[in-house]
GROMACS .gro file of C-alpha atoms in nm:
model
  476
    1MET     CA    1  27.210  -7.430  13.144
    2LEU     CA    2  27.226  -7.137  12.902
    3ARG     CA    3  27.236  -6.891  13.191
    4THR     CA    4  27.515  -7.089  13.354
    5LEU     CA    5  27.722  -7.088  13.036
    6ALA     CA    6  27.661  -6.717  12.977
    7SER     CA    7  27.782  -6.636  13.329
    8GLY     CA    8  28.144  -6.711  13.242
    9ASP     CA    9  28.163  -6.895  13.575
   10SER     CA   10  28.022  -7.234  13.482
   11ALA     CA   11  28.290  -7.441  13.661
   12ALA     CA   12  28.210  -7.288  14.000
   13ARG     CA   13  27.836  -7.318  13.938
   14TYR     CA   14  27.866  -7.688  13.857
   15VAL     CA   15  28.046  -7.739  14.188
   16ASP     CA   16  27.766  -7.556  14.369
   17VAL     CA   17  27.503  -7.777  14.201
   18ASN     CA   18  27.666  -8.102  14.315
   19ARG     CA   19  27.728  -7.969  14.664
   20ARG     CA   20  27.363  -7.869  14.696
   21TYR     CA   21  27.192  -8.166  14.530
   22GLY     CA   22  27.442  -8.448  14.563
   23ALA     CA   23  27.712  -8.614  14.351
   24LEU     CA   24  27.450  -8.692  14.082
   25ALA     CA   25  27.222  -8.402  13.996
   26ARG     CA   26  26.974  -8.324  13.720
   27ILE     CA   27  27.059  -8.009  13.523
   28GLY     CA   28  26.828  -8.045  13.223
   29PRO     CA   29  26.540  -8.251  13.081
   30ASN     CA   30  26.778  -8.528  12.971
   31HIS     CA   31  27.100  -8.415  13.138
   32LEU     CA   32  27.268  -8.520  13.461
   33LEU     CA   33  27.587  -8.394  13.625
   34THR     CA   34  27.825  -8.610  13.829
   35SER     CA   35  28.112  -8.511  14.057
   36ASP     CA   36  28.178  -8.868  14.175
   37ALA     CA   37  28.530  -8.991  14.094
   38VAL     CA   38  28.440  -9.362  14.080
   39THR     CA   39  28.146  -9.294  13.850
   40THR     CA   40  28.365  -9.079  13.624
   41GLN     CA   41  28.629  -9.351  13.601
   42ARG     CA   42  28.365  -9.611  13.515
   43ILE     CA   43  28.202  -9.393  13.247
   44LEU     CA   44  28.540  -9.325  13.082
   45ALA     CA   45  28.683  -9.675  13.119
   46ALA     CA   46  28.824  -9.840  12.807
   47ARG     CA   47  28.548 -10.104  12.795
   48SER     CA   48  28.267  -9.872  12.901
   49ARG     CA   49  27.941  -9.896  12.704
   50TYR     CA   50  27.886  -9.523  12.742
   51THR     CA   51  27.923  -9.328  12.418
   52ARG     CA   52  28.010  -8.968  12.336
   53SER     CA   53  27.697  -8.758  12.317
   54ALA     CA   54  27.590  -8.499  12.059
   55TRP     CA   55  27.771  -8.247  12.283
   56TYR     CA   56  28.088  -8.323  12.085
   57ASP     CA   57  27.938  -8.221  11.750
   58SER     CA   58  27.950  -7.857  11.859
   59LEU     CA   59  28.332  -7.865  11.864
   60ARG     CA   60  28.376  -7.955  11.498
   61LEU     CA   61  28.559  -7.700  11.284
   62ASP     CA   62  28.362  -7.834  10.986
   63PRO     CA   63  28.025  -7.998  11.062
   64HIS     CA   64  28.101  -8.257  10.793
   65ARG     CA   65  28.434  -8.372  10.937
   66SER     CA   66  28.518  -8.508  11.282
   67ASN     CA   67  28.860  -8.489  11.443
   68LEU     CA   68  29.027  -8.663  11.736
   69VAL     CA   69  28.845  -8.442  11.986
   70THR     CA   70  28.499  -8.468  11.829
   71GLU     CA   71  28.482  -8.820  11.680
   72ARG     CA   72  28.191  -9.002  11.844
   73ASP     CA   73  28.235  -9.341  11.677
   74THR     CA   74  28.450  -9.541  11.921
   75ARG     CA   75  28.625  -9.749  11.653
   76LYS     CA   76  28.714  -9.447  11.439
   77HIS     CA   77  28.826  -9.253  11.745
   78ASN     CA   78  29.058  -9.534  11.853
   79VAL     CA   79  29.211  -9.553  11.503
   80LEU     CA   80  29.285  -9.181  11.514
   81ARG     CA   81  29.437  -9.214  11.862
   82HIS     CA   82  29.667  -9.488  11.739
   83GLN     CA   83  29.774  -9.283  11.436
   84MET     CA   84  29.842  -8.971  11.639
   85SER     CA   85  29.969  -9.100  11.973
   86LYS     CA   86  30.341  -9.086  11.892
   87GLY     CA   87  30.314  -8.735  11.755
   88TYR     CA   88  30.119  -8.598  12.051
   89GLY     CA   89  30.343  -8.784  12.295
   90GLY     CA   90  30.658  -8.645  12.131
   91LYS     CA   91  30.803  -8.988  12.049
   92ASP     CA   92  30.830  -8.913  11.677
   93ILE     CA   93  30.945  -8.554  11.721
   94GLU     CA   94  31.318  -8.498  11.694
   95GLY     CA   95  31.457  -8.289  11.978
   96VAL     CA   96  31.136  -8.220  12.169
   97GLU     CA   97  31.301  -8.095  12.485
   98PRO     CA   98  31.565  -7.879  12.311
   99ALA     CA   99  31.283  -7.722  12.105
  100VAL     CA  100  31.086  -7.640  12.420
  101ASP     CA  101  31.404  -7.499  12.575
  102VAL     CA  102  31.457  -7.266  12.277
  103ARG     CA  103  31.108  -7.125  12.306
  104LEU     CA  104  31.135  -7.088  12.684
  105ARG     CA  105  31.469  -6.908  12.660
  106GLU     CA  106  31.327  -6.673  12.399
  107TRP     CA  107  31.041  -6.592  12.638
  108ILE     CA  108  31.279  -6.531  12.930
  109ASP     CA  109  31.487  -6.306  12.703
  110ILE     CA  110  31.178  -6.097  12.616
  111ILE     CA  111  31.096  -6.059  12.986
  112ASP     CA  112  31.456  -5.971  13.063
  113ARG     CA  113  31.475  -5.701  12.797
  114ASN     CA  114  31.125  -5.553  12.818
  115TRP     CA  115  30.953  -5.627  13.147
  116VAL     CA  116  31.197  -5.622  13.438
  117SER     CA  117  31.121  -5.331  13.672
  118GLY     CA  118  31.408  -5.137  13.822
  119PRO     CA  119  31.418  -4.944  14.151
  120GLY     CA  120  31.155  -4.674  14.161
  121GLU     CA  121  30.956  -4.801  13.859
  122THR     CA  122  30.685  -5.053  13.780
  123LYS     CA  123  30.635  -5.214  13.442
  124ARG     CA  124  30.285  -5.362  13.423
  125PHE     CA  125  30.342  -5.706  13.271
  126ASP     CA  126  30.032  -5.904  13.169
  127ILE     CA  127  30.180  -6.246  13.231
  128ALA     CA  128  29.852  -6.418  13.143
  129ARG     CA  129  29.875  -6.310  12.781
  130SER     CA  130  30.250  -6.361  12.765
  131VAL     CA  131  30.226  -6.718  12.895
  132GLN     CA  132  29.978  -6.801  12.621
  133PHE     CA  133  30.214  -6.652  12.363
  134LEU     CA  134  30.477  -6.892  12.499
  135THR     CA  135  30.259  -7.205  12.493
  136THR     CA  136  30.129  -7.124  12.145
  137ASP     CA  137  30.482  -7.085  12.011
  138ILE     CA  138  30.587  -7.411  12.177
  139ILE     CA  139  30.301  -7.613  12.027
  140SER     CA  140  30.341  -7.453  11.682
  141HIS     CA  141  30.715  -7.528  11.691
  142LEU     CA  142  30.642  -7.891  11.771
  143CYS     CA  143  30.367  -7.907  11.505
  144PHE     CA  144  30.549  -7.734  11.219
  145GLY     CA  145  30.915  -7.725  11.318
  146LYS     CA  146  30.906  -7.350  11.385
  147PRO     CA  147  30.703  -7.110  11.602
  148LEU     CA  148  30.432  -6.875  11.479
  149GLY     CA  149  30.614  -6.579  11.636
  150PHE     CA  150  30.386  -6.479  11.924
  151VAL     CA  151  30.669  -6.432  12.175
  152LYS     CA  152  30.910  -6.258  11.939
  153ASN     CA  153  30.647  -6.008  11.827
  154GLU     CA  154  30.460  -5.995  12.160
  155LYS     CA  155  30.128  -5.998  11.983
  156ASP     CA  156  29.839  -6.222  11.885
  157MET     CA  157  29.957  -6.347  11.547
  158HIS     CA  158  29.681  -6.404  11.289
  159GLY     CA  159  29.420  -6.304  11.550
  160PHE     CA  160  29.456  -6.659  11.685
  161LEU     CA  161  29.366  -6.588  12.048
  162GLN     CA  162  29.097  -6.336  11.964
  163THR     CA  163  28.937  -6.600  11.740
  164LEU     CA  164  28.941  -6.860  12.014
  165GLU     CA  165  28.797  -6.623  12.272
  166SER     CA  166  28.518  -6.495  12.048
  167ARG     CA  167  28.417  -6.832  11.902
  168LEU     CA  168  28.413  -7.057  12.207
  169PRO     CA  169  28.123  -6.888  12.393
  170ILE     CA  170  27.910  -6.946  12.079
  171ILE     CA  171  28.021  -7.308  12.056
  172GLU     CA  172  27.924  -7.357  12.421
  173HIS     CA  173  27.563  -7.275  12.341
  174PHE     CA  174  27.566  -7.523  12.051
  175SER     CA  175  27.674  -7.789  12.302
  176VAL     CA  176  27.346  -7.738  12.492
  177LEU     CA  177  27.118  -7.667  12.196
  178THR     CA  178  27.250  -7.964  12.000
  179GLU     CA  179  26.975  -7.918  11.742
  180LEU     CA  180  27.174  -7.617  11.620
  181SER     CA  181  27.463  -7.845  11.524
  182SER     CA  182  27.222  -8.067  11.329
  183LEU     CA  183  27.076  -7.763  11.156
  184LEU     CA  184  27.423  -7.632  11.067
  185LEU     CA  185  27.511  -7.969  10.918
  186LYS     CA  186  27.210  -7.952  10.689
  187VAL     CA  187  27.225  -7.589  10.577
  188SER     CA  188  27.600  -7.606  10.515
  189ASN     CA  189  27.524  -7.841  10.224
  190ILE     CA  190  27.395  -7.534  10.039
  191PRO     CA  191  27.705  -7.384   9.870
  192PHE     CA  192  27.641  -7.012   9.928
  193LEU     CA  193  27.540  -7.075  10.293
  194LYS     CA  194  27.847  -7.293  10.346
  195ARG     CA  195  28.069  -7.005  10.236
  196MET     CA  196  27.895  -6.780  10.489
  197LEU     CA  197  27.884  -7.022  10.783
  198ILE     CA  198  28.187  -7.253  10.765
  199PRO     CA  199  28.546  -7.132  10.816
  200CYS     CA  200  28.756  -7.152  10.501
  201ALA     CA  201  29.135  -7.164  10.462
  202THR     CA  202  29.123  -6.857  10.238
  203ASP     CA  203  28.961  -6.638  10.507
  204GLN     CA  204  29.174  -6.344  10.620
  205SER     CA  205  29.066  -6.367  10.982
  206GLY     CA  206  28.901  -6.592  11.236
  207VAL     CA  207  28.920  -6.972  11.248
  208GLY     CA  208  28.960  -6.981  10.869
  209ARG     CA  209  29.289  -6.791  10.895
  210ILE     CA  210  29.422  -7.051  11.139
  211ILE     CA  211  29.305  -7.332  10.911
  212GLY     CA  212  29.490  -7.151  10.631
  213VAL     CA  213  29.813  -7.154  10.835
  214SER     CA  214  29.770  -7.529  10.887
  215ARG     CA  215  29.689  -7.590  10.520
  216ASP     CA  216  29.997  -7.400  10.404
  217ALA     CA  217  30.213  -7.617  10.630
  218VAL     CA  218  30.047  -7.935  10.503
  219ASN     CA  219  30.079  -7.831  10.137
  220ARG     CA  220  30.453  -7.774  10.178
  221ARG     CA  221  30.490  -8.137  10.288
  222PHE     CA  222  30.342  -8.253   9.956
  223GLU     CA  223  30.554  -8.031   9.730
  224LYS     CA  224  30.790  -8.201   9.487
  225GLY     CA  225  31.116  -8.282   9.661
  226ALA     CA  226  30.979  -8.212  10.009
  227VAL     CA  227  31.178  -8.390  10.278
  228PRO     CA  228  30.982  -8.566  10.556
  229GLN     CA  229  31.005  -8.375  10.884
  230ASN     CA  230  31.032  -8.517  11.233
  231ASP     CA  231  30.766  -8.297  11.387
  232MET     CA  232  30.406  -8.354  11.493
  233LEU     CA  233  30.268  -8.294  11.144
  234GLY     CA  234  30.525  -8.532  10.997
  235SER     CA  235  30.433  -8.797  11.253
  236PHE     CA  236  30.061  -8.774  11.174
  237LEU     CA  237  30.129  -8.813  10.801
  238GLN     CA  238  30.375  -9.096  10.858
  239HIS     CA  239  30.116  -9.293  11.054
  240GLY     CA  240  29.845  -9.268  10.790
  241VAL     CA  241  29.639  -8.958  10.873
  242ASP     CA  242  29.518  -8.839  10.531
  243ARG     CA  243  29.585  -8.494  10.390
  244ASP     CA  244  29.243  -8.341  10.460
  245GLN     CA  245  29.217  -8.498  10.805
  246VAL     CA  246  29.564  -8.385  10.911
  247GLU     CA  247  29.477  -8.024  10.827
  248SER     CA  248  29.191  -8.040  11.078
  249GLU     CA  249  29.398  -8.224  11.339
  250ILE     CA  250  29.686  -7.977  11.330
  251THR     CA  251  29.444  -7.684  11.366
  252VAL     CA  252  29.285  -7.851  11.670
  253SER     CA  253  29.631  -7.919  11.814
  254LEU     CA  254  29.715  -7.549  11.800
  255PHE     CA  255  29.395  -7.449  11.979
  256ALA     CA  256  29.381  -7.727  12.238
  257GLY     CA  257  29.752  -7.763  12.311
  258SER     CA  258  29.821  -7.398  12.378
  259ASP     CA  259  29.523  -7.290  12.588
  260THR     CA  260  29.505  -7.572  12.842
  261THR     CA  261  29.876  -7.561  12.922
  262ALA     CA  262  29.863  -7.182  12.953
  263THR     CA  263  29.576  -7.208  13.202
  264ALA     CA  264  29.765  -7.464  13.410
  265ILE     CA  265  30.071  -7.236  13.423
  266ARG     CA  266  29.876  -6.919  13.501
  267ALA     CA  267  29.656  -7.070  13.772
  268THR     CA  268  29.941  -7.250  13.945
  269LEU     CA  269  30.160  -6.940  13.931
  270LEU     CA  270  29.884  -6.725  14.082
  271ASN     CA  271  29.839  -6.968  14.369
  272ILE     CA  272  30.214  -6.980  14.434
  273ILE     CA  273  30.290  -6.609  14.432
  274THR     CA  274  29.987  -6.517  14.645
  275ASN     CA  275  30.085  -6.767  14.918
  276PRO     CA  276  30.409  -6.633  15.073
  277PRO     CA  277  30.508  -6.951  15.267
  278ILE     CA  278  30.455  -7.166  14.954
  279TYR     CA  279  30.638  -6.916  14.733
  280ALA     CA  280  30.936  -6.900  14.972
  281LYS     CA  281  30.953  -7.278  15.009
  282LEU     CA  282  30.947  -7.340  14.634
  283GLN     CA  283  31.205  -7.071  14.561
  284ARG     CA  284  31.428  -7.211  14.836
  285GLU     CA  285  31.403  -7.560  14.686
  286ILE     CA  286  31.503  -7.422  14.343
  287ASP     CA  287  31.794  -7.222  14.491
  288ASP     CA  288  31.920  -7.525  14.685
  289ALA     CA  289  31.912  -7.742  14.373
  290ILE     CA  290  32.109  -7.478  14.181
  291ALA     CA  291  32.366  -7.453  14.462
  292ARG     CA  292  32.414  -7.833  14.455
  293GLY     CA  293  32.456  -7.831  14.079
  294ALA     CA  294  32.156  -8.066  14.059
  295ILE     CA  295  31.968  -7.882  13.784
  296SER     CA  296  32.076  -7.740  13.451
  297SER     CA  297  32.007  -7.409  13.287
  298THR     CA  298  31.764  -7.462  13.122
  299ILE     CA  299  31.631  -7.725  13.366
  300GLN     CA  300  31.560  -8.063  13.209
  301SER     CA  301  31.226  -8.226  13.280
  302GLU     CA  302  31.374  -8.536  13.442
  303GLU     CA  303  31.578  -8.314  13.676
  304ALA     CA  304  31.260  -8.138  13.789
  305VAL     CA  305  31.098  -8.473  13.867
  306ARG     CA  306  31.404  -8.613  14.044
  307GLU     CA  307  31.532  -8.309  14.234
  308LEU     CA  308  31.231  -8.085  14.304
  309PRO     CA  309  30.959  -8.272  14.499
  310TYR     CA  310  30.793  -7.953  14.623
  311LEU     CA  311  30.767  -7.823  14.266
  312GLN     CA  312  30.594  -8.149  14.170
  313ALA     CA  313  30.353  -8.102  14.461
  314CYS     CA  314  30.277  -7.745  14.349
  315ILE     CA  315  30.210  -7.859  13.991
  316LYS     CA  316  29.977  -8.138  14.102
  317GLU     CA  317  29.794  -7.908  14.338
  318GLY     CA  318  29.759  -7.638  14.073
  319LEU     CA  319  29.601  -7.884  13.831
  320ARG     CA  320  29.372  -8.012  14.106
  321VAL     CA  321  29.230  -7.682  14.232
  322PHE     CA  322  29.211  -7.529  13.883
  323PRO     CA  323  29.172  -7.802  13.617
  324PRO     CA  324  29.226  -7.644  13.271
  325ILE     CA  325  28.925  -7.817  13.113
  326THR     CA  326  28.587  -7.797  13.286
  327ALA     CA  327  28.363  -7.854  12.985
  328LEU     CA  328  28.107  -8.125  13.064
  329ARG     CA  329  28.219  -8.366  12.787
  330GLU     CA  330  27.888  -8.549  12.814
  331ARG     CA  331  27.855  -8.925  12.774
  332THR     CA  332  27.530  -9.106  12.691
  333THR     CA  333  27.413  -9.401  12.898
  334PRO     CA  334  27.398  -9.738  12.713
  335PRO     CA  335  27.059  -9.866  12.585
  336GLU     CA  336  27.010 -10.089  12.890
  337GLY     CA  337  27.067  -9.797  13.125
  338ASP     CA  338  27.288  -9.792  13.434
  339THR     CA  339  27.270  -9.763  13.811
  340ILE     CA  340  27.465  -9.471  13.960
  341ASN     CA  341  27.483  -9.393  14.331
  342GLY     CA  342  27.183  -9.620  14.385
  343PHE     CA  343  26.967  -9.455  14.116
  344TYR     CA  344  26.863  -9.635  13.798
  345ILE     CA  345  26.933  -9.415  13.493
  346PRO     CA  346  26.758  -9.521  13.168
  347GLY     CA  347  26.941  -9.548  12.837
  348GLY     CA  348  26.998  -9.239  12.625
  349VAL     CA  349  27.055  -8.997  12.914
  350ASN     CA  350  27.345  -8.750  12.887
  351ILE     CA  351  27.579  -8.734  13.186
  352GLY     CA  352  27.817  -8.440  13.220
  353LEU     CA  353  28.147  -8.480  13.403
  354ASN     CA  354  28.208  -8.211  13.665
  355MET     CA  355  28.588  -8.227  13.670
  356ARG     CA  356  28.640  -7.947  13.920
  357GLY     CA  357  28.393  -8.117  14.150
  358VAL     CA  358  28.567  -8.455  14.106
  359LEU     CA  359  28.899  -8.302  14.210
  360LEU     CA  360  28.744  -8.175  14.535
  361ASP     CA  361  28.682  -8.536  14.642
  362LYS     CA  362  28.689  -8.612  15.013
  363VAL     CA  363  29.014  -8.808  14.968
  364PHE     CA  364  29.189  -8.470  14.956
  365GLY     CA  365  29.070  -8.382  15.305
  366PRO     CA  366  28.835  -8.124  15.458
  367ASP     CA  367  29.032  -7.835  15.301
  368ALA     CA  368  29.010  -7.969  14.946
  369ASP     CA  369  28.923  -7.627  14.805
  370VAL     CA  370  29.252  -7.481  14.939
  371PHE     CA  371  29.580  -7.474  14.745
  372ARG     CA  372  29.806  -7.672  14.978
  373PRO     CA  373  30.089  -7.861  14.802
  374GLU     CA  374  30.188  -8.036  15.124
  375ARG     CA  375  29.893  -8.274  15.079
  376TRP     CA  376  30.102  -8.444  14.806
  377LEU     CA  377  30.391  -8.505  15.046
  378ASP     CA  378  30.177  -8.741  15.256
  379GLN     CA  379  30.382  -9.027  15.400
  380ASN     CA  380  30.082  -9.266  15.395
  381ILE     CA  381  30.141  -9.457  15.071
  382GLU     CA  382  29.786  -9.592  15.041
  383THR     CA  383  29.630  -9.249  15.093
  384LEU     CA  384  29.869  -9.101  14.838
  385LYS     CA  385  29.780  -9.369  14.582
  386GLU     CA  386  29.411  -9.296  14.633
  387LYS     CA  387  29.473  -8.926  14.572
  388GLU     CA  388  29.673  -9.006  14.260
  389ARG     CA  389  29.392  -9.223  14.120
  390VAL     CA  390  29.147  -8.936  14.147
  391HIS     CA  391  29.395  -8.672  14.028
  392GLU     CA  392  29.475  -8.868  13.711
  393LEU     CA  393  29.124  -8.787  13.589
  394VAL     CA  394  29.232  -8.430  13.518
  395PHE     CA  395  29.391  -8.571  13.201
  396GLY     CA  396  29.098  -8.798  13.116
  397HIS     CA  397  29.078  -9.175  13.148
  398GLY     CA  398  29.076  -9.487  12.933
  399PHE     CA  399  29.065  -9.429  12.557
  400THR     CA  400  29.000  -9.059  12.610
  401ARG     CA  401  29.310  -8.992  12.820
  402CYS     CA  402  29.500  -8.690  12.688
  403LEU     CA  403  29.774  -8.788  12.441
  404GLY     CA  404  29.974  -8.471  12.504
  405ILE     CA  405  30.053  -8.533  12.872
  406PRO     CA  406  30.432  -8.573  12.825
  407ILE     CA  407  30.469  -8.239  12.647
  408ALA     CA  408  30.233  -8.053  12.882
  409THR     CA  409  30.417  -8.195  13.184
  410MET     CA  410  30.751  -8.095  13.035
  411ASN     CA  411  30.632  -7.735  13.002
  412LEU     CA  412  30.511  -7.728  13.362
  413ASN     CA  413  30.836  -7.879  13.491
  414LYS     CA  414  31.036  -7.602  13.327
  415VAL     CA  415  30.850  -7.272  13.329
  416PHE     CA  416  30.821  -7.213  13.705
  417VAL     CA  417  31.187  -7.296  13.764
  418GLU     CA  418  31.319  -7.075  13.486
  419LEU     CA  419  31.098  -6.785  13.595
  420LEU     CA  420  31.151  -6.804  13.970
  421ARG     CA  421  31.526  -6.875  13.960
  422ARG     CA  422  31.574  -6.535  13.791
  423TYR     CA  423  31.294  -6.311  13.909
  424ASP     CA  424  31.069  -6.214  14.195
  425VAL     CA  425  30.708  -6.189  14.078
  426ALA     CA  426  30.449  -5.976  14.258
  427VAL     CA  427  30.080  -5.936  14.179
  428LEU     CA  428  29.992  -5.571  14.121
  429ASN     CA  429  29.627  -5.594  14.227
  430PRO     CA  430  29.587  -5.859  14.502
  431SER     CA  431  29.212  -5.787  14.540
  432LYS     CA  432  29.155  -5.860  14.169
  433PRO     CA  433  29.465  -6.034  14.035
  434TRP     CA  434  29.320  -6.121  13.694
  435ILE     CA  435  29.011  -6.148  13.478
  436SER     CA  436  28.922  -6.513  13.427
  437ARG     CA  437  28.620  -6.640  13.236
  438CYS     CA  438  28.522  -7.004  13.204
  439HIS     CA  439  28.379  -7.137  12.878
  440GLY     CA  440  28.473  -7.502  12.924
  441ILE     CA  441  28.831  -7.383  12.903
  442PHE     CA  442  28.952  -7.056  13.054
  443PHE     CA  443  29.021  -6.713  12.908
  444GLN     CA  444  29.248  -6.514  13.137
  445ARG     CA  445  29.386  -6.166  13.094
  446ASP     CA  446  29.496  -5.860  13.290
  447PHE     CA  447  29.708  -6.075  13.521
  448PHE     CA  448  29.940  -5.783  13.585
  449VAL     CA  449  30.260  -5.850  13.777
  450ARG     CA  450  30.576  -5.663  13.866
  451ILE     CA  451  30.893  -5.851  13.772
  452THR     CA  452  31.221  -5.772  13.949
  453ARG     CA  453  31.556  -5.939  13.900
  454ARG     CA  454  31.688  -6.161  14.177
  455PRO     CA  455  32.053  -6.135  14.282
  456GLY     CA  456  32.268  -6.374  14.080
  457ALA     CA  457  32.017  -6.418  13.796
  458LEU     CA  458  32.158  -6.526  13.461
  459PRO     CA  459  32.260  -6.229  13.246
  460THR     CA  460  32.081  -6.178  12.918
  461ALA     CA  461  32.399  -6.248  12.720
  462ASP     CA  462  32.406  -6.604  12.853
  463VAL     CA  463  32.046  -6.656  12.746
  464HIS     CA  464  32.130  -6.531  12.394
  465GLN     CA  465  32.429  -6.765  12.367
  466ALA     CA  466  32.234  -7.069  12.484
  467ASP     CA  467  31.951  -6.985  12.246
  468ARG     CA  468  32.187  -6.956  11.948
  469SER     CA  469  32.365  -7.283  12.021
  470ILE     CA  470  32.045  -7.486  12.049
  471THR     CA  471  31.866  -7.308  11.765
  472SER     CA  472  32.154  -7.390  11.531
  473GLY     CA  473  32.067  -7.755  11.579
  474GLN     CA  474  31.698  -7.698  11.504
  475GLY     CA  475  31.735  -7.562  11.152
  476GLU     CA  476  31.563  -7.229  11.229
   0.00000   0.00000   0.00000
């Protein structure tokens, strides 16, 4: 297991294991791996007797405090979900879609001014990093009411991304050697060791710096005369998340909400622009919708769903062939054990969920490992429903289903349209289009592309005007 994690290619290796040894395979002394969709649904079902394993302890920012992602007690986890569902879902956030539009227009403006190549020149644009700047600014805007400034400054503010990329490979090893998490819990009770080992809001770098950003935002909400805000942080506080807990939850939101959406955008975009027939078909659908006056600038999410069926197929297929989260998220069998695929499994065994393997299920056909959006345009309603049931697992299931689906989907519905309606995007190195490492989530960089303006693209001045008009309503 440690070798697999250190490889940076764990998702592909998990798929190989299940293909070689079957849908249920042993990967450690007390660890199994499943790629079976029905088994995964049953394990994650709302009334399942499976529990979260010690794997989750490794993800805690503070070993003494759980958060929505790491809470293993089912009752406590469900209380947190209830308190935070409206914030994550955007229901309590005033002007969610206009806020996303502001951030997206700012990003397009940066591309337009700095990264469009003219005739006879090539500007090497690392769209992998830039996309993550965009998603981080979107989630921070929704959390705090304003962005952290990644897009505007075109840099990793507060060392946020560097922190995530350096810390997660270490955390991965804690998820296997769970005794390390128990040891950290004990030694962090010693004050001088706690200062050395646990991130603190006063730190000038690393996770502590990000916690400090969250704490500053929380503290402002408790100042004398502070007015309640209709953002994610305000929603959490309104629904009873206490001051210390909300600091942890907002920090987790920044990490989790930005990276997974960025991966979905990057992977789907790569598959589109390296498949000429798919690229041409999607761009033609977007152009036709513009010509009919069927979509706005900036496109609204409901327009994308209603008017762009091929876009929806591309998004679904992108999430299927490259799920943003491939961490095992182990569950422990109930005391009485369970029978899986005809095998009796005793109680107390940890079962990892191979999400990439699940999404290669036979229901998707013999070419399941190929990016082919047309599979989602199947006219057989029953077959399509079966595909949908399996695909839904990419966002979790039951009481662990992702609360941020509406906002993530909104981002996906917008970014491809706004990019491809204006620009042609070409990979600069087709033989090695990017560097991608898997550590349960993905770190991607050096996705260099050449951006050129399409005829009839919106001029920058129009983007500026739209940005100003919407921003004036956001209090920025």
